[in-house]
Short mmCIF file of C-alpha atoms in Angstrom, two decimals:
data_model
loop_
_atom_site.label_atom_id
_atom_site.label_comp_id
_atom_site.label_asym_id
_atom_site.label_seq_id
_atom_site.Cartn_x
_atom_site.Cartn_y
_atom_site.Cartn_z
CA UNK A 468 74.70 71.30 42.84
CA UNK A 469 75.10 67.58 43.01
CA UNK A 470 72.26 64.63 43.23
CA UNK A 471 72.24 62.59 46.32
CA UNK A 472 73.71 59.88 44.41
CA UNK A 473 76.82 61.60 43.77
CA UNK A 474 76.95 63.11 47.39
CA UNK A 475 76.95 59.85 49.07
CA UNK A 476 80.01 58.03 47.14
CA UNK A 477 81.77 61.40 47.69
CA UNK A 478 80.88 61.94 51.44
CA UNK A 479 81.24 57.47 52.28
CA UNK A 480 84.66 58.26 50.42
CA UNK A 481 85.56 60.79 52.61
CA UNK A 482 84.47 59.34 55.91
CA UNK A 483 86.82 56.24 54.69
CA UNK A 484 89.42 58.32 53.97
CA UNK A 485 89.55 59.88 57.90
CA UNK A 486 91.77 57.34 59.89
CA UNK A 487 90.06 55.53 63.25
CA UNK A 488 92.11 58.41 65.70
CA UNK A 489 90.57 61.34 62.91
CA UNK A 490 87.25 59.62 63.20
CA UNK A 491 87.18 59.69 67.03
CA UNK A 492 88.40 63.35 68.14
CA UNK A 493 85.97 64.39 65.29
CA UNK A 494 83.39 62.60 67.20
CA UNK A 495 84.48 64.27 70.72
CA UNK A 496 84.25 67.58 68.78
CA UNK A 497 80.94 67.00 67.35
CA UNK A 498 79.75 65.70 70.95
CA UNK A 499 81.22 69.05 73.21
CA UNK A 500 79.61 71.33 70.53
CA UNK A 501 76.06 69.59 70.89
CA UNK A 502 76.32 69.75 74.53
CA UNK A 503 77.80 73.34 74.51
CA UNK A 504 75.26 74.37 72.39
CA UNK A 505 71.67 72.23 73.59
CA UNK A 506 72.74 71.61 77.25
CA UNK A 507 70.65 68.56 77.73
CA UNK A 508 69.34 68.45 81.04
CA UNK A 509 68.28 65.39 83.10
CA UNK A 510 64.96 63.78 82.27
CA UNK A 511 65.03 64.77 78.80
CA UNK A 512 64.62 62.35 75.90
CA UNK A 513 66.93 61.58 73.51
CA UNK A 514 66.55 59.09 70.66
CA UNK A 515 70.05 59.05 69.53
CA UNK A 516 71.44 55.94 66.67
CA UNK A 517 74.16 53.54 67.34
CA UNK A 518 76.98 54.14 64.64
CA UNK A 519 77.82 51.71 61.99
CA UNK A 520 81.44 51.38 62.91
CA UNK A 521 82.19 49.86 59.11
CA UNK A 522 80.91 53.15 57.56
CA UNK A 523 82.72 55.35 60.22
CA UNK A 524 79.82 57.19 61.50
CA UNK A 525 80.22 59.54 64.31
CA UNK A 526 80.84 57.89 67.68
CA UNK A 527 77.53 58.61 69.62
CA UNK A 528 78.94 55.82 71.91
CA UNK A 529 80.29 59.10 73.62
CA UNK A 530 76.58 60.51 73.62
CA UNK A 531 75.38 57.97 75.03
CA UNK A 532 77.76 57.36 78.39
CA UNK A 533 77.16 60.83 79.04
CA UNK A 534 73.56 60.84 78.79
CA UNK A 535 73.35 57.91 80.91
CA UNK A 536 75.83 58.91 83.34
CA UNK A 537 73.30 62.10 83.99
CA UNK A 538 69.85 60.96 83.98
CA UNK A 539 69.13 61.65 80.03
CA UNK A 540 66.59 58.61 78.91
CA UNK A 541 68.06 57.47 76.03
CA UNK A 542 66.35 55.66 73.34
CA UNK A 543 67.84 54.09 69.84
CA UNK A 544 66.15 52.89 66.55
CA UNK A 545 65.88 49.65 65.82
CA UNK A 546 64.21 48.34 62.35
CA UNK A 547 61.30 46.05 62.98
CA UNK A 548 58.90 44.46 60.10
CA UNK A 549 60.68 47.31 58.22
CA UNK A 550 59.59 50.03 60.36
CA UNK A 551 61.90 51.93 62.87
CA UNK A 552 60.84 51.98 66.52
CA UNK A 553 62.26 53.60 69.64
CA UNK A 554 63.38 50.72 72.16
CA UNK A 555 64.75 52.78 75.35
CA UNK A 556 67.92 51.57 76.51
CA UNK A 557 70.19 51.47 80.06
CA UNK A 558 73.48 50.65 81.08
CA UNK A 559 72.70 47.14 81.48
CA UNK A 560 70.76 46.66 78.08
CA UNK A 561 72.06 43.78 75.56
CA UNK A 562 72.52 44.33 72.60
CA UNK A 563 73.11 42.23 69.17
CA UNK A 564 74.61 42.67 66.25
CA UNK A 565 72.23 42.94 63.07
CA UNK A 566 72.12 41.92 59.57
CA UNK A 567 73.59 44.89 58.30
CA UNK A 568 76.42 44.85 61.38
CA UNK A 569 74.75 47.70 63.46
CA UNK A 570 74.73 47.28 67.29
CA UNK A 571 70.88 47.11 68.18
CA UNK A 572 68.97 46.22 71.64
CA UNK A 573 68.08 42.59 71.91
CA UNK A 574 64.62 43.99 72.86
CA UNK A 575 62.00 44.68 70.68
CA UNK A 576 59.60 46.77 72.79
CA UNK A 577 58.96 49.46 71.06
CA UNK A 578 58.18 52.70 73.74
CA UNK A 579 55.89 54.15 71.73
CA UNK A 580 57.39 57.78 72.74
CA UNK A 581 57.47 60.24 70.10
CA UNK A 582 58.17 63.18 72.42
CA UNK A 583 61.31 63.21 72.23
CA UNK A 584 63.56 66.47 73.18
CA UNK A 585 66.36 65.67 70.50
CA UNK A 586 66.39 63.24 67.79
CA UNK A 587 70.37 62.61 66.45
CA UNK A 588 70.30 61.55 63.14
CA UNK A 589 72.86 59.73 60.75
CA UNK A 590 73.51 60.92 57.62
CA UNK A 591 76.39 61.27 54.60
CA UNK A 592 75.75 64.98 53.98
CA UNK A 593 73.61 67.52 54.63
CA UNK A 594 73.09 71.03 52.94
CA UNK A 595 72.88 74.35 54.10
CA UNK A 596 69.31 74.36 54.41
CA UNK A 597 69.18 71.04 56.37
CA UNK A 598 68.53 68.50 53.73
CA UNK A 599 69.88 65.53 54.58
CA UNK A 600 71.59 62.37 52.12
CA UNK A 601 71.09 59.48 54.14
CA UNK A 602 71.84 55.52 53.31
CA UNK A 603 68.54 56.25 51.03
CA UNK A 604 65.96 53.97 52.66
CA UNK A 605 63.88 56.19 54.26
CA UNK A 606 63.01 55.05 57.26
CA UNK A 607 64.48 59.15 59.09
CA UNK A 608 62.12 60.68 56.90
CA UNK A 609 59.24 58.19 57.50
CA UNK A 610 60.05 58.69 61.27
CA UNK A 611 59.99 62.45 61.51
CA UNK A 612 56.75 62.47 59.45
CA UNK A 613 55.29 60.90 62.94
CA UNK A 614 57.31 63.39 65.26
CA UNK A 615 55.93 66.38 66.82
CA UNK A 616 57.27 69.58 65.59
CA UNK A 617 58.91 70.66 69.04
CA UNK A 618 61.25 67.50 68.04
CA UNK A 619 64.70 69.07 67.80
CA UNK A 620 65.93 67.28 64.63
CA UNK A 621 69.63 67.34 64.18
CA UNK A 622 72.24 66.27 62.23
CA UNK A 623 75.64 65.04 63.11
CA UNK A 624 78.33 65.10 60.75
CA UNK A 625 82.45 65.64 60.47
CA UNK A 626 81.67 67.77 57.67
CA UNK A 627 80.35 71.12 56.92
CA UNK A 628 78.10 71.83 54.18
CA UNK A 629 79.15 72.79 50.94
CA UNK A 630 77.12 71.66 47.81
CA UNK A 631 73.52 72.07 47.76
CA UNK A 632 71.57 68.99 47.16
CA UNK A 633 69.69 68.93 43.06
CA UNK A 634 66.88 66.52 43.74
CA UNK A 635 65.58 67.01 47.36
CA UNK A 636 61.98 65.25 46.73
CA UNK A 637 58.92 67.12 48.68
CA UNK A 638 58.38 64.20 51.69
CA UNK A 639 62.01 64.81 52.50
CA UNK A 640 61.70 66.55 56.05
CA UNK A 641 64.82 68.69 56.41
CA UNK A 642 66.58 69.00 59.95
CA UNK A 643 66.32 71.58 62.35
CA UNK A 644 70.22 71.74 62.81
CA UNK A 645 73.77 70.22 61.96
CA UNK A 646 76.48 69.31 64.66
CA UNK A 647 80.28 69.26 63.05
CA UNK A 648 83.46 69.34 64.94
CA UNK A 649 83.59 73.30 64.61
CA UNK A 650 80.08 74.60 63.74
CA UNK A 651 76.28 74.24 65.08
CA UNK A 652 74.15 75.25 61.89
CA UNK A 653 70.59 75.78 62.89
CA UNK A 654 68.62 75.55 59.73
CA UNK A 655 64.84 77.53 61.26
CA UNK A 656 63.41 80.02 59.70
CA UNK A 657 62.60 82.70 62.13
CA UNK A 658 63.34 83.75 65.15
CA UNK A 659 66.54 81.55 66.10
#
């Protein structure tokens, strides 16, 4: 058991430690199981985040071409008056470069969708029951709060769990699965 204090320095260490060629054929890995497993068809919505290359998150770059490329709508966060909206991008959208260096769209029209089929989420860690560590502001959990509960919520990450996480609060909304480079972990209870 480790706080998510702890599991962040270890899991940013980590992440640094993977070299830019590790980092990417993870990401292709982590990409070809979520499609393998979800098989996203065209017309579907995705609200997928633009990586923070400085913190080496998975490359959803690769994601996002391929949604694109087949008719997937394909929409990314963007923080506005400290709130994260859902601006819907295209192949021809412009994008800037942030305050905290993360790619976002110039536009800030939010779509007001919350329908979304899939919603890929960053994170440091997650746990096998699909609590997440994330950069610690908030703004996932505050976002899924607002979600229907259809909304596939899922993780991407190079690694698999391991530790369990000691101080998961009760507004922390867990995901519904985890995409590494050689597992999908769903994390419903039930039937799936």
């Amino acid at each position: 058991m480790m706080v998510k204090a702890e599991l962040r320095k270890k899991y940013m260490q980590l992440r640094k430690a993977l070299s830019t060629d590790e980092a990417f054929l993870l990401s292709e890995r982590v990409f070809e199981n979520f499609v393998n497993y979800f098989k996203p068809v065209p017309d579907q919505k995705v609200h997928i985040f633009i990586p923070i290359e400085k913190f080496k998150e998975i490359d959803t770059q690769i994601f996002i071409t391929y949604f694109l490329s087949r008719n997937i709508k394909v929409f990314v966060p963007k923080i506005v008056d400290g709130k994260l909206i859902s601006v819907e991008i295209f192949n021809d959208t412009k994008f800037e470069m942030n305050n905290w260096g993360i790619s976002e769209p110039v536009s800030d029209e939010d779509s007001g969708l919350l329908d979304f089929n899939y919603v890929i989420t960053p994170l440091l860690y997650c746990d096998k029951k699909g609590n997440r560590v994330g950069y610690g502001k908030g703004f996932y959990d505050a976002f899924f709060e607002i979600t229907p509960s259809e909304t596939k919520k899922i993780g991407v990450n190079y690694f698999n769990p391991d530790e369990n996480i000691d101080d998961v609060w009760e507004n922390d909304i867990p995901l519904d699965y985890l995409v590494t480079p050689t597992d999908v972990l769903s994390f419903f209870k039930g039937s799936e």
